[in-house]
Tab-separated table of C-alpha atoms in Angstrom:
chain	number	residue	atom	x	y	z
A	1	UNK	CA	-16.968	17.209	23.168
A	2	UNK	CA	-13.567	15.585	22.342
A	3	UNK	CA	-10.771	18.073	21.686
A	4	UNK	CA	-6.973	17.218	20.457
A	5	UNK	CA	-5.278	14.037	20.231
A	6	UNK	CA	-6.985	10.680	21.018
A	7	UNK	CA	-6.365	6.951	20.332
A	8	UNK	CA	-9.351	5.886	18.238
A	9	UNK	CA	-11.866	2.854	19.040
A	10	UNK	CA	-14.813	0.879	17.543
A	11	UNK	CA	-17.214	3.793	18.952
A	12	UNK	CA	-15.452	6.253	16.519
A	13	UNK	CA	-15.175	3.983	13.292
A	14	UNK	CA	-18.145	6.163	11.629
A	15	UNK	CA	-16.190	9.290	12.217
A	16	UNK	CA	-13.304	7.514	10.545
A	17	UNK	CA	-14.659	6.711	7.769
A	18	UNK	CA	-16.432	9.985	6.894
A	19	UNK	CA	-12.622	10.987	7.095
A	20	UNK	CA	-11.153	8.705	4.985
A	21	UNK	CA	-14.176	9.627	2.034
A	22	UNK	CA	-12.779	13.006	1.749
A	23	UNK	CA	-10.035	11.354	-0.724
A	24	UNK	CA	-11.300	8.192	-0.813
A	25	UNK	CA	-8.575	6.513	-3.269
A	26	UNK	CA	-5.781	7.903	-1.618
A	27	UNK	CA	-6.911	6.690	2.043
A	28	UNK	CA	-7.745	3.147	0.507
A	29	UNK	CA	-5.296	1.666	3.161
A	30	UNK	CA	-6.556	3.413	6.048
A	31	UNK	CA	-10.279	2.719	4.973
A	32	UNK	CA	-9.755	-1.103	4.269
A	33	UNK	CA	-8.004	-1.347	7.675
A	34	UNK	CA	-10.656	0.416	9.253
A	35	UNK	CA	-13.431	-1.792	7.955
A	36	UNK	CA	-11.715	-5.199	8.290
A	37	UNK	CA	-10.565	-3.821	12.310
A	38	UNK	CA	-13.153	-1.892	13.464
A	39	UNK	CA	-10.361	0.584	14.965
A	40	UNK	CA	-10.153	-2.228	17.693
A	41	UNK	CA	-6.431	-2.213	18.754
A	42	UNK	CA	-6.478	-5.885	19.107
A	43	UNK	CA	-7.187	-6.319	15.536
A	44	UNK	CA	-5.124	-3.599	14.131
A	45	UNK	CA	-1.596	-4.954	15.790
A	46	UNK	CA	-1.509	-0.928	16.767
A	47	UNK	CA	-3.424	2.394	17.289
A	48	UNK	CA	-4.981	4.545	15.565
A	49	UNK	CA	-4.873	7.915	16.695
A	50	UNK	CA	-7.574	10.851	15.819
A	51	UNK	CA	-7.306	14.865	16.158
A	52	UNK	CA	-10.356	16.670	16.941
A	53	UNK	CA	-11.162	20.679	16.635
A	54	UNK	CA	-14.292	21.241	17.607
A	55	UNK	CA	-15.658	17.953	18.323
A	56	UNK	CA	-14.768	16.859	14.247
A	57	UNK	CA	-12.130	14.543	13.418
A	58	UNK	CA	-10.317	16.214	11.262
A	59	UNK	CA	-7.366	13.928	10.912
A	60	UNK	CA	-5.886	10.558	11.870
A	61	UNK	CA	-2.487	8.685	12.149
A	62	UNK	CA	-2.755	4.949	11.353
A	63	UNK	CA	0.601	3.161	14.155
A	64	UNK	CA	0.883	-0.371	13.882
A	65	UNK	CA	3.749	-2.181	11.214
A	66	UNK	CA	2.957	1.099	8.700
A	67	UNK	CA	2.856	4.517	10.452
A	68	UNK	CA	0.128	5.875	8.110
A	69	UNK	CA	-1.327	9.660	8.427
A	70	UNK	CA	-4.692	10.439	7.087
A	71	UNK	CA	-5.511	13.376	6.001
A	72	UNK	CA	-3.296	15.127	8.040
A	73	UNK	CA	-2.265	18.671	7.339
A	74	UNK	CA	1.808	19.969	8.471
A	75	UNK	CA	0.111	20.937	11.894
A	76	UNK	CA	-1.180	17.725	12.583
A	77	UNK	CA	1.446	15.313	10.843
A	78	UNK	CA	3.469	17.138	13.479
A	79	UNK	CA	1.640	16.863	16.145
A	80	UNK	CA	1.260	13.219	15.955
A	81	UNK	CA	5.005	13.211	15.480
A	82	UNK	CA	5.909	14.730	18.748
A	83	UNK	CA	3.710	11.902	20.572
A	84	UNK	CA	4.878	8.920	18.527
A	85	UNK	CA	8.431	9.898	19.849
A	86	UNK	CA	7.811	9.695	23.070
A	87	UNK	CA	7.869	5.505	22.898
A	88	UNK	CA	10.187	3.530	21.374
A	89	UNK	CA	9.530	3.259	17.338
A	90	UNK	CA	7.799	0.038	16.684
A	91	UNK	CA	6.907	0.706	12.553
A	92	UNK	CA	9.166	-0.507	10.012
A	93	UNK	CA	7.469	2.070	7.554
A	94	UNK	CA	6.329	5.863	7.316
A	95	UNK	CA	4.200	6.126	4.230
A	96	UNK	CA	1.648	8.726	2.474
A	97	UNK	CA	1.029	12.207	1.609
A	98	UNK	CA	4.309	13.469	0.681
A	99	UNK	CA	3.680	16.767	2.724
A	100	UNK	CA	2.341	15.001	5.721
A	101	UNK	CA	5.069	12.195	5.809
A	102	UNK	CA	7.685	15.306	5.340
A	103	UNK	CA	6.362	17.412	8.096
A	104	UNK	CA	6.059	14.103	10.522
A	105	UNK	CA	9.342	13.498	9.637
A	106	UNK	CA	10.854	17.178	10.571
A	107	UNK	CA	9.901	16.100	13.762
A	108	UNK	CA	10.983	12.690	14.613
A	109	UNK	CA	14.300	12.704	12.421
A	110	UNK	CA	15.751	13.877	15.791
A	111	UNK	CA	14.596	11.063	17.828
A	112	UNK	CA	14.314	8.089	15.415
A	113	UNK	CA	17.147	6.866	13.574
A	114	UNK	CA	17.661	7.474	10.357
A	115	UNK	CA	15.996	5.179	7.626
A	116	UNK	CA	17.973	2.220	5.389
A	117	UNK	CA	16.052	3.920	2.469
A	118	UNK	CA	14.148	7.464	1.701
A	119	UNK	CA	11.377	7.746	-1.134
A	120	UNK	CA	10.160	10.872	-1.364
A	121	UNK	CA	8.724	11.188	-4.962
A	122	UNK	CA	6.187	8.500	-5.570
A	123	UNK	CA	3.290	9.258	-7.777
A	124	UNK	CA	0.245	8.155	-6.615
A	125	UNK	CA	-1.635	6.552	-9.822
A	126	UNK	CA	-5.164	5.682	-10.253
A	127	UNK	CA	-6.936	3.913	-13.340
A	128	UNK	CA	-10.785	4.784	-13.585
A	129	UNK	CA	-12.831	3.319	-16.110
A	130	UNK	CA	-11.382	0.766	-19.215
A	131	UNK	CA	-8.004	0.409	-19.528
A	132	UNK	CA	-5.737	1.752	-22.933
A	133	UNK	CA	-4.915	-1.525	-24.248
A	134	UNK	CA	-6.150	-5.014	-25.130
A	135	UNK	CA	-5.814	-7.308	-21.560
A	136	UNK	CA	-3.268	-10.422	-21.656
A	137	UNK	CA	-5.558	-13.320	-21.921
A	138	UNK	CA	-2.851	-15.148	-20.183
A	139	UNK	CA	-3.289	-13.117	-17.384
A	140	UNK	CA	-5.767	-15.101	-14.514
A	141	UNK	CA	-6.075	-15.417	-10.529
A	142	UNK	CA	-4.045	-17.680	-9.529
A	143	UNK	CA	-5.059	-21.015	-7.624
A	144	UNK	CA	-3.227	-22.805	-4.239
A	145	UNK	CA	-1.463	-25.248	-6.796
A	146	UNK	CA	0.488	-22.182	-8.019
A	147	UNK	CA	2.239	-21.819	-5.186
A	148	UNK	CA	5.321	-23.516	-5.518
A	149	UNK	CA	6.156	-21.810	-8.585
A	150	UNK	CA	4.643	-18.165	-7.834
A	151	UNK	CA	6.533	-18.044	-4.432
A	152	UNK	CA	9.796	-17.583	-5.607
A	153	UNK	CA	8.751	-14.539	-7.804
A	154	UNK	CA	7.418	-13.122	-4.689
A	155	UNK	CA	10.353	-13.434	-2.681
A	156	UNK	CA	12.702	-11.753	-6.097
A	157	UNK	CA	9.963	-8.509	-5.878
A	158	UNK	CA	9.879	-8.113	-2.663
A	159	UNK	CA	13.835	-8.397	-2.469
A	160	UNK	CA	14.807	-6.463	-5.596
A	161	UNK	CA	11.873	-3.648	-4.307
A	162	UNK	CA	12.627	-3.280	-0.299
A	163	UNK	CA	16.157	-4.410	-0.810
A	164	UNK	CA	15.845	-6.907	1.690
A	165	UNK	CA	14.449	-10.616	1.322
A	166	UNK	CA	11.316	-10.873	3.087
A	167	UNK	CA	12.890	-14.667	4.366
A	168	UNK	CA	16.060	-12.620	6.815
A	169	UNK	CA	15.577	-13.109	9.832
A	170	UNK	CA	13.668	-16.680	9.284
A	171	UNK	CA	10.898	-14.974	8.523
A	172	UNK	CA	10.136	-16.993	5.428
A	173	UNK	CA	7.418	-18.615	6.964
A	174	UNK	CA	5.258	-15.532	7.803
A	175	UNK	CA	6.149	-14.554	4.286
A	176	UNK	CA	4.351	-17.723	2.663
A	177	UNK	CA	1.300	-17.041	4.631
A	178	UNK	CA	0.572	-13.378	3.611
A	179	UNK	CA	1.098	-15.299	-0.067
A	180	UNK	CA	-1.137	-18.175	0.283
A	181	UNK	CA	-3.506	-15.474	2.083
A	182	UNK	CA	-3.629	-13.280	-1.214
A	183	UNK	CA	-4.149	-16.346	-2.971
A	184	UNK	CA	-6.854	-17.470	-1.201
A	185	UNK	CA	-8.471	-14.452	-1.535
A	186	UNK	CA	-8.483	-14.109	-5.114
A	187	UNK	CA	-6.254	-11.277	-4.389
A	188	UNK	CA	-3.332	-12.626	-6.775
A	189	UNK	CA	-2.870	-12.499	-10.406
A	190	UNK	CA	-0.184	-14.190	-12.590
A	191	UNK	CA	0.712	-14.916	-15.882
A	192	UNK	CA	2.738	-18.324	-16.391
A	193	UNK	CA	5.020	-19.775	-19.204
A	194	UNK	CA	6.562	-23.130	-18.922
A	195	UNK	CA	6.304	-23.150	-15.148
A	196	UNK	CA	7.502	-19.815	-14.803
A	197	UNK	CA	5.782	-16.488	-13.699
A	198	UNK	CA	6.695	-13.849	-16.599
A	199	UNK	CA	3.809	-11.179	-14.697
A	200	UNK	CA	2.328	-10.734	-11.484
A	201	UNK	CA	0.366	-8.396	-9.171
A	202	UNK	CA	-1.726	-8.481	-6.409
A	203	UNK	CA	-4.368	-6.438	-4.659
A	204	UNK	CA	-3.127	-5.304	-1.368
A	205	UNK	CA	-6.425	-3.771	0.326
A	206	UNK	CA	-9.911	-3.247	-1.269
A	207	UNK	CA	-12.206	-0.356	-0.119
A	208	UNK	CA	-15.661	1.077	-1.386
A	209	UNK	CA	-13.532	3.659	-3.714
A	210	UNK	CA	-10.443	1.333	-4.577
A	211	UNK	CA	-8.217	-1.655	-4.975
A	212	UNK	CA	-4.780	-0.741	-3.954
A	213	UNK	CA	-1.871	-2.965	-6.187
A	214	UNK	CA	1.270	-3.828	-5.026
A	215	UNK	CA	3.974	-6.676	-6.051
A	216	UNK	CA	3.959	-5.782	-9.924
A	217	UNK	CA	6.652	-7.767	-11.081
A	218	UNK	CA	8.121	-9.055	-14.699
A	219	UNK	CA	11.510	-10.788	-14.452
A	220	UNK	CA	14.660	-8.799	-15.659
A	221	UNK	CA	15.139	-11.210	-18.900
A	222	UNK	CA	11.354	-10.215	-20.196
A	223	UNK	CA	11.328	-6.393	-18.735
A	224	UNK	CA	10.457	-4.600	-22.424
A	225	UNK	CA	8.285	-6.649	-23.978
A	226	UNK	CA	4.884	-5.143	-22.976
A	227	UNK	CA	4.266	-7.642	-20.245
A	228	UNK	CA	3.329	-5.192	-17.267
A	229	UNK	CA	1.220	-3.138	-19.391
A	230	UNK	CA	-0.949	-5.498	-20.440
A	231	UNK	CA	-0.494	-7.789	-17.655
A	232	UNK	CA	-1.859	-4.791	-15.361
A	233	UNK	CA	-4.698	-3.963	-18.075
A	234	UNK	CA	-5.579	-7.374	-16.896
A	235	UNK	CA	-6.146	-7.038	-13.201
A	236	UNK	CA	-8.276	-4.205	-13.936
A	237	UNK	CA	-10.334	-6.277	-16.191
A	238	UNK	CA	-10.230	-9.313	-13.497
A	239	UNK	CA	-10.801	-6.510	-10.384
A	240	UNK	CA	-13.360	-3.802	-11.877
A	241	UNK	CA	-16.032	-4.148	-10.978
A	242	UNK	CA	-15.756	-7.468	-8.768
A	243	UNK	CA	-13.427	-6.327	-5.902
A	244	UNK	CA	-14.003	-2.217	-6.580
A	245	UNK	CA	-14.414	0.377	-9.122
A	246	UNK	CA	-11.369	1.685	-9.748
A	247	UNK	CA	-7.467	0.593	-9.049
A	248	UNK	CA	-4.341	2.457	-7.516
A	249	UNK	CA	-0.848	2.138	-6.846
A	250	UNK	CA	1.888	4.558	-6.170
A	251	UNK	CA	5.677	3.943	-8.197
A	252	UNK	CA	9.204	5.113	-7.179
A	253	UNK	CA	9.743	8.022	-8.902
A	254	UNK	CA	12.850	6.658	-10.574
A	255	UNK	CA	11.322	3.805	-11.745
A	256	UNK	CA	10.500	4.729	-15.556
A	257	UNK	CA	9.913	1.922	-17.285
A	258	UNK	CA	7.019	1.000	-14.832
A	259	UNK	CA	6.044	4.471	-14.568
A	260	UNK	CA	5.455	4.065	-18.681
A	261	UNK	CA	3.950	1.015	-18.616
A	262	UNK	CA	1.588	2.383	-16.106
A	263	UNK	CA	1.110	4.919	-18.155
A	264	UNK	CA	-0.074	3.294	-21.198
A	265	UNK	CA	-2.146	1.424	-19.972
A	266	UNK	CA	-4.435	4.014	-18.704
A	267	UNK	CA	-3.312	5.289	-14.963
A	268	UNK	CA	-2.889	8.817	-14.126
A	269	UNK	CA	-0.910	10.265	-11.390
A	270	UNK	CA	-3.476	11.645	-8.672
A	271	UNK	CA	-0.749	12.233	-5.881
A	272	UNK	CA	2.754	12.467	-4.471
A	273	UNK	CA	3.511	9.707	-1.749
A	274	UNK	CA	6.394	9.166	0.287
A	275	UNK	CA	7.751	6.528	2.214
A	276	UNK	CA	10.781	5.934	4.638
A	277	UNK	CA	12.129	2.314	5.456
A	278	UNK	CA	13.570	1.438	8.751
């Protein structure tokens, strides 16, 4: 009978997953990496590491780019902090829970160095059945021929939300893959005027409960003009029920005019995440 901290294989992805169903919507990540991985550390670029009382998993810490814990409780965000410092940290993120990425961090902020940027108050949203308002029609999946002009919009999000181009580094070419790989998915949605994107989202992961969004962007000059409400109303039309039954995202706190354009068009906070940038 397993007891205490383990790194987690294929052999204990049923396990796992009865885990992750306990809050299904908020462990969308952790579920979608799960399925697509099989907990196989040659797929997941990491570990996953499980606690056990009793012979139960009771929680989990997702370690590869995103240091992820899953349902974890102060005891064990803790005690997965105290063996994640013991090797040299490799994640470029700490995200979830707010009380489990708080505890973790308790522990490691004396070890790690401290992050560029600290998030502590993000609501965790979800939007379950039709949303509030009427859907752009303008609003569609968008194609490989896109590309070219939804590429740059990318690059302005992810630089105006991280505060750091996603091209430093030359890293511009890894970049345009995980774009062209949302796109060829079907995972990317866009609204375009005069060859220029005015609205976009994507779906980051997809699991039985959930499609997690991410990248909602309107440009500065159109911010106010009802684009992101009904550009997101949308994605749930284009998502629900194709890719899952329900969508979720989590917002910085400070961030009200997307927190009221989330709002409107039918999402509810669920949650409190937080997430520290190294």
């Amino acid at each position: 009978m397993r007891e205490g901290l383990h790194v987690l294989g294929s052999e204990d992805l049923e396990d796992f997953l009865v885990l992750t169903a306990l809050d299904p919507v908020v462990n969308c990540f952790a579920d979608y990496r799960a399925r697509t991985t099989r907990l196989d550390p040659r797929w997941l670029g990491g570990e996953v590491w499980g606690r056990y009382d009793g012979g139960r998993l009771t929680a989990a810490c997702h370690l590869g780019a995103n240091l992820v814990p899953i349902q974890a409780s102060a005891d064990d965000a803790r005690a997965f902090a105290e063996r994640a410092v013991r090797r040299p940290r490799s994640v470029s993120t700490l995200v979830g829970p707010q009380a489990a990425v708080r505890a973790f961090w308790d522990v490691a902020a004396a070890t790690w160095e401290a992050p560029r940027d600290e998030r502590w108050d993000q609501p965790h949203l979800e939007l379950i059945g039709e949303p509030l308002v009427e859907p752009d029609p303008e609003v569609r999946v968008t194609t490989k021929a896109d590309l070219e002009t939804l590429y740059p919009a990318c690059v302005a999000m992810y630089s105006e939300e991280v505060g750091v181009s996603p091209e430093r580094g030359g890293s511009s070419a890894l970049y345009r893959a995980r774009v062209t790989q949302l796109v060829s998915r079907g995972w990317s949605f866009a609204r375009f005027e005069d060859d220029r994107v005015v609205f976009k989202a994507e779906v980051a992961c997809v699991s039985p409960a959930a499609a997690q969004i991410q990248g909602v962007w309107v440009p500065p000059d159109r911010r106010g003009e009802g684009l992101a409400t009904r550009g997101m109303a949308a994605v749930a039309r284009l998502v629900v029920p194709e890719l899952a039954p329900s969508l979720s995202l989590y917002v910085n706190e400070w961030n009200e005019p997307a927190r009221r354009a989330y709002e409107a068009c039918g999402f509810r906070q669920t949650a409190t995440f937080s997430t520290l940038m190294f």
